Amino acid sequence: MALSKDELRLLGENCSEGIFRKGEVILSEGSLTSHIIYLQSGLVKEYIKSGDQPECIVQIIQNRAYLGLPSLFGDRINHYSYAALTDVAVCFIDVAVFKQFILDNGRFAFEILSTVSRDSLTNYHRFISQGQKKTYGKLADTLLYFSKAIFRSNRFRLPLNQNEISYLIGTSRESVSKQLNSFIRDGIISLRRREITINEPEKLEQISRLG
Amino acid sequence: MALSKDELRLLGENCSEGIFRKGEVILSEGSLTSHIIYLQSGLVKEYIKSGDQPECIVQIIQNRAYLGLPSLFGDRINHYSYAALTDVAVCFIDVAVFKQFILDNGRFAFEILSTVSRDSLTNYHRFISQGQKKTYGKLADTLLYFSKAIFRSNRFRLPLNQNEISYLIGTSRESVSKQLNSFIRDGIISLRRREITINEPEKLEQISRLG
DNA sequence: CATTGATTGTGAAATATTTCACAAAGGTAA
DNA sequence: TTACCTTTGTGAAATATTTCACAATCAATG
């Protein structure tokens, strides 16, 4: 951490905690940023839902991450909405204090810059890779992402329903259903309710690679 | 600009200029970053070309922008390659000097953070919007992007060939050709060699919106 | 200006995906 | 448990896209 004790105390004084239940909206797109939100625990989806257009999920955000930094430094208007996928604990930090820290403390600025940069690289990579792939490739990507980056296990509970998965990978709900069942028929995964087991991660990797 | 005169002088002393001809590769993915590259004039494509996979273009970069900031702050390895689409003038800045500026000068750090953030928002938006659209919607997006963001005119020379356009929007070269010709048949654009005129920008906007 | 390699146009067949229309579970709360 | 709303499964027809195979055109260079 790049902050001194005094700075941490100052940050603590300008910070309040919040709890959100599964399904609740934490922040809505279009609003002006008054607080930075730091996700202490839980899973959140970042998404757009404009008018009658179908929802579009940008990414799933985990533990120990800020929500919407690019919006804060980009143009100060929230570009995305955030909703809790599980029960969630967050911390609201005053924007003015946060910005002052960046201006005053180069190492803190550097750290935030690194965070935003890493997120950019990860997301660009995901978007690009998805842009080239067929539905099975994208779905394989998504399952591997959950398994490796989020749950670190071959067995977990899907954090999204099929509709949401389709919003994430840009396809139709029916295609998700059909493709999942085709993975099941091939023995690559098992699925009961939302509990999924990846039986053959290598095969899934291969499908992801071949697109 | 957030730098003092002394800082600008220091930056100038640690900076060397370079010229690249149309088609030349400026920087290759995978290398460790030794210099920051600032694009003074010209157009550059940011892309990935790994093994026998088809090339994949991330974005077109214009004038007055840094190349690959997220790579620098993300993990210090270049994630993308950069090639000149026109003759190009760049400026190489020593990484150590640049990083020291970030650490020493909060306002400079804030500016760089804003740049990376704005780029993220723009690119996320583009990727998301493309993920949901059919080929005609993506192609309309691309033409409008050239027309509005880059050339600021309804008449310009296409900076990419059809192969490259297909790498940018994640479709096949043939689909690009067919779709362009369908726009021509509908009178929405005119095209002679690479010189394009957008006759009906409103119609193109509508196609972009409807996907 | 002729040759050569790169780029573009195009039809037809093969694939992939969406859309629609229901049926079948699941999950929740009285 | 029932009633009700959400989620999932699935076939068939309609669309969209890719792939392949060439032909045509362009553009650069000796």
CSV table of C-alpha atoms in Angstrom, one decimal, chain A residues 8-204:
chain,number,residue,atom,x,y,z
A,8,LEU,CA,-4.9,5.8,5.9
A,9,ARG,CA,-6.4,7.5,8.9
A,10,LEU,CA,-7.6,10.3,6.8
A,11,LEU,CA,-9.1,7.9,4.2
A,12,GLY,CA,-10.8,6.0,7.1
A,13,GLU,CA,-12.4,9.2,8.4
A,14,ASN,CA,-13.8,10.0,5.0
A,15,CYS,CA,-15.1,6.5,4.3
A,16,SER,CA,-18.4,4.9,5.2
A,17,GLU,CA,-19.5,1.3,4.9
A,18,GLY,CA,-22.5,-0.1,3.1
A,19,ILE,CA,-24.1,-3.5,2.6
A,20,PHE,CA,-26.1,-4.6,-0.4
A,21,ARG,CA,-28.2,-7.7,-0.8
A,22,LYS,CA,-28.0,-10.0,-3.8
A,23,GLY,CA,-29.8,-8.3,-6.7
A,24,GLU,CA,-29.7,-4.8,-5.4
A,25,VAL,CA,-28.4,-2.0,-7.6
A,26,ILE,CA,-25.4,-0.3,-6.1
A,27,LEU,CA,-25.0,2.5,-8.5
A,28,SER,CA,-26.8,3.6,-11.7
A,29,GLU,CA,-25.3,4.9,-14.9
A,30,GLY,CA,-25.6,8.5,-15.8
A,31,SER,CA,-25.2,9.9,-12.3
A,32,LEU,CA,-22.4,12.2,-11.4
A,33,THR,CA,-19.8,10.6,-9.2
A,34,SER,CA,-19.9,11.8,-5.6
A,35,HIS,CA,-18.2,8.8,-4.0
A,36,ILE,CA,-15.8,6.2,-5.0
A,37,ILE,CA,-17.0,2.7,-4.2
A,38,TYR,CA,-14.6,0.1,-3.1
A,39,LEU,CA,-15.8,-3.5,-3.2
A,40,GLN,CA,-14.7,-5.2,0.0
A,41,SER,CA,-16.5,-8.5,-0.5
A,42,GLY,CA,-18.9,-10.1,-2.9
A,43,LEU,CA,-19.5,-10.2,-6.6
A,44,VAL,CA,-20.8,-7.4,-8.7
A,45,LYS,CA,-21.9,-7.1,-12.4
A,46,GLU,CA,-21.0,-4.0,-14.3
A,47,TYR,CA,-23.6,-3.4,-17.0
A,48,ILE,CA,-25.5,-1.0,-19.3
A,49,LYS,CA,-29.2,-1.0,-19.6
A,50,SER,CA,-30.4,1.8,-21.9
A,51,GLY,CA,-34.1,2.2,-22.8
A,52,ASP,CA,-35.6,-0.8,-24.5
A,53,GLN,CA,-32.2,-2.2,-25.6
A,54,PRO,CA,-31.3,-5.5,-24.1
A,55,GLU,CA,-29.0,-5.3,-21.1
A,56,CYS,CA,-25.3,-5.6,-21.8
A,57,ILE,CA,-22.9,-6.9,-19.1
A,58,VAL,CA,-19.4,-5.4,-19.3
A,59,GLN,CA,-17.7,-7.5,-16.7
A,60,ILE,CA,-18.0,-9.3,-13.4
A,61,ILE,CA,-16.1,-7.6,-10.6
A,62,GLN,CA,-14.7,-9.3,-7.6
A,63,ASN,CA,-13.5,-8.5,-4.2
A,64,ARG,CA,-11.0,-5.8,-3.4
A,65,ALA,CA,-11.6,-3.6,-6.4
A,66,TYR,CA,-12.9,-0.1,-7.1
A,67,LEU,CA,-16.1,0.3,-9.1
A,68,GLY,CA,-15.9,2.6,-12.0
A,69,LEU,CA,-12.5,4.2,-11.8
A,70,PRO,CA,-12.4,5.0,-15.5
A,71,SER,CA,-15.7,6.9,-15.2
A,72,LEU,CA,-14.3,8.9,-12.3
A,73,PHE,CA,-11.2,10.0,-14.1
A,74,GLY,CA,-12.6,9.9,-17.6
A,75,ASP,CA,-15.4,12.4,-17.5
A,76,ARG,CA,-16.9,12.2,-14.0
A,77,ILE,CA,-20.1,10.7,-15.2
A,78,ASN,CA,-20.8,7.0,-14.4
A,79,HIS,CA,-20.9,5.1,-17.6
A,80,TYR,CA,-22.1,1.9,-16.1
A,81,SER,CA,-24.5,0.5,-13.5
A,82,TYR,CA,-23.5,-1.9,-10.8
A,83,ALA,CA,-25.6,-4.6,-9.2
A,84,ALA,CA,-24.8,-7.1,-6.5
A,85,LEU,CA,-24.7,-10.8,-7.7
A,86,THR,CA,-24.1,-11.9,-4.1
A,87,ASP,CA,-24.5,-10.1,-0.8
A,88,VAL,CA,-21.9,-7.4,-1.0
A,89,ALA,CA,-20.0,-5.1,1.4
A,90,VAL,CA,-18.7,-1.8,0.0
A,91,CYS,CA,-16.9,1.3,1.3
A,92,PHE,CA,-17.8,4.7,0.0
A,93,ILE,CA,-14.9,7.1,-0.2
A,94,ASP,CA,-15.3,10.8,-0.7
A,95,VAL,CA,-14.2,11.8,-4.2
A,96,ALA,CA,-12.5,15.0,-3.2
A,97,VAL,CA,-10.4,13.2,-0.6
A,98,PHE,CA,-9.5,10.5,-3.1
A,99,LYS,CA,-8.5,12.9,-5.8
A,100,GLN,CA,-6.4,14.9,-3.4
A,101,PHE,CA,-4.5,11.8,-2.5
A,102,ILE,CA,-3.7,11.2,-6.2
A,103,LEU,CA,-2.5,14.8,-6.5
A,104,ASP,CA,-0.4,14.7,-3.3
A,105,ASN,CA,0.9,11.2,-3.3
A,106,GLY,CA,2.7,10.0,-6.4
A,107,ARG,CA,3.0,6.4,-5.3
A,108,PHE,CA,-0.7,6.2,-4.7
A,109,ALA,CA,-1.4,7.8,-8.1
A,110,PHE,CA,0.9,5.2,-9.6
A,111,GLU,CA,-0.9,2.4,-7.9
A,112,ILE,CA,-4.3,3.6,-9.1
A,113,LEU,CA,-2.9,4.1,-12.6
A,114,SER,CA,-1.6,0.5,-12.5
A,115,THR,CA,-5.0,-0.8,-11.5
A,116,VAL,CA,-6.8,1.1,-14.3
A,117,SER,CA,-4.2,-0.1,-16.8
A,118,ARG,CA,-4.4,-3.7,-15.8
A,119,ASP,CA,-8.2,-3.7,-15.9
A,120,SER,CA,-8.0,-2.2,-19.4
A,121,LEU,CA,-5.6,-4.8,-20.7
A,122,THR,CA,-7.7,-7.6,-19.2
A,123,ASN,CA,-10.9,-6.3,-20.6
A,124,TYR,CA,-9.5,-5.4,-24.1
A,125,HIS,CA,-8.1,-8.9,-24.3
A,126,ARG,CA,-11.4,-10.4,-23.4
A,127,PHE,CA,-13.4,-8.3,-25.8
A,128,ILE,CA,-11.0,-8.9,-28.7
A,129,SER,CA,-10.9,-12.6,-28.1
A,130,GLN,CA,-14.7,-12.7,-28.0
A,131,GLY,CA,-15.1,-10.6,-31.1
A,132,GLN,CA,-13.4,-13.3,-33.1
A,133,LYS,CA,-15.0,-16.4,-31.6
A,134,LYS,CA,-18.2,-18.4,-32.2
A,135,THR,CA,-20.7,-19.0,-29.4
A,136,TYR,CA,-19.0,-22.1,-28.1
A,137,GLY,CA,-15.6,-20.3,-27.9
A,138,LYS,CA,-17.1,-17.4,-26.0
A,139,LEU,CA,-19.0,-19.7,-23.7
A,140,ALA,CA,-15.9,-21.8,-23.0
A,141,ASP,CA,-14.0,-18.5,-22.3
A,142,THR,CA,-16.7,-17.5,-19.8
A,143,LEU,CA,-16.7,-20.8,-17.9
A,144,LEU,CA,-12.9,-20.8,-17.7
A,145,TYR,CA,-13.0,-17.2,-16.5
A,146,PHE,CA,-15.4,-18.1,-13.7
A,147,SER,CA,-13.4,-21.2,-12.9
A,148,LYS,CA,-9.9,-19.7,-12.9
A,149,ALA,CA,-10.2,-16.0,-12.1
A,150,ILE,CA,-13.1,-15.9,-9.8
A,151,PHE,CA,-13.8,-19.2,-8.0
A,152,ARG,CA,-10.4,-20.9,-8.4
A,153,SER,CA,-12.1,-24.2,-8.6
A,154,ASN,CA,-13.5,-26.6,-11.2
A,155,ARG,CA,-16.7,-26.7,-9.2
A,156,PHE,CA,-18.8,-23.6,-8.4
A,157,ARG,CA,-22.2,-22.0,-8.5
A,158,LEU,CA,-22.8,-20.0,-11.7
A,159,PRO,CA,-23.2,-16.4,-10.7
A,160,LEU,CA,-25.3,-15.5,-13.7
A,161,ASN,CA,-28.4,-17.0,-15.2
A,162,GLN,CA,-28.5,-17.9,-18.9
A,163,ASN,CA,-30.0,-14.6,-19.8
A,164,GLU,CA,-27.2,-12.8,-18.1
A,165,ILE,CA,-24.6,-15.0,-19.7
A,166,SER,CA,-26.0,-14.1,-23.1
A,167,TYR,CA,-25.8,-10.4,-22.2
A,168,LEU,CA,-22.2,-10.9,-21.3
A,169,ILE,CA,-21.1,-12.7,-24.4
A,170,GLY,CA,-23.4,-11.0,-26.8
A,171,THR,CA,-25.6,-13.8,-28.1
A,172,SER,CA,-29.1,-15.1,-27.5
A,173,ARG,CA,-30.4,-16.8,-24.4
A,174,GLU,CA,-31.4,-19.8,-26.4
A,175,SER,CA,-27.9,-20.2,-27.9
A,176,VAL,CA,-26.5,-20.2,-24.4
A,177,SER,CA,-28.9,-23.0,-23.4
A,178,LYS,CA,-28.2,-25.1,-26.4
A,179,GLN,CA,-24.4,-24.6,-26.2
A,180,LEU,CA,-24.3,-25.5,-22.5
A,181,ASN,CA,-26.3,-28.6,-23.1
A,182,SER,CA,-24.0,-29.6,-25.9
A,183,PHE,CA,-21.0,-29.3,-23.5
A,184,ILE,CA,-23.0,-31.5,-21.1
A,185,ARG,CA,-23.7,-34.1,-23.7
A,186,ASP,CA,-20.0,-34.1,-24.6
A,187,GLY,CA,-19.2,-34.7,-20.9
A,188,ILE,CA,-17.1,-31.6,-20.7
A,189,ILE,CA,-19.2,-30.1,-17.9
A,190,SER,CA,-21.9,-31.3,-15.5
A,191,LEU,CA,-24.6,-29.0,-14.4
A,192,ARG,CA,-27.3,-29.4,-11.8
A,193,ARG,CA,-29.3,-26.3,-10.9
A,194,ARG,CA,-26.7,-23.6,-11.0
A,195,GLU,CA,-23.9,-25.9,-9.6
A,196,ILE,CA,-21.4,-26.5,-12.3
A,197,THR,CA,-18.5,-28.9,-12.5
A,198,ILE,CA,-15.9,-28.6,-15.2
A,199,ASN,CA,-14.9,-32.2,-15.9
A,200,GLU,CA,-12.5,-31.6,-18.7
A,201,PRO,CA,-10.8,-28.2,-18.3
A,202,GLU,CA,-8.3,-29.0,-21.0
A,203,LYS,CA,-11.0,-29.7,-23.5
A,204,LEU,CA,-12.6,-26.4,-22.6
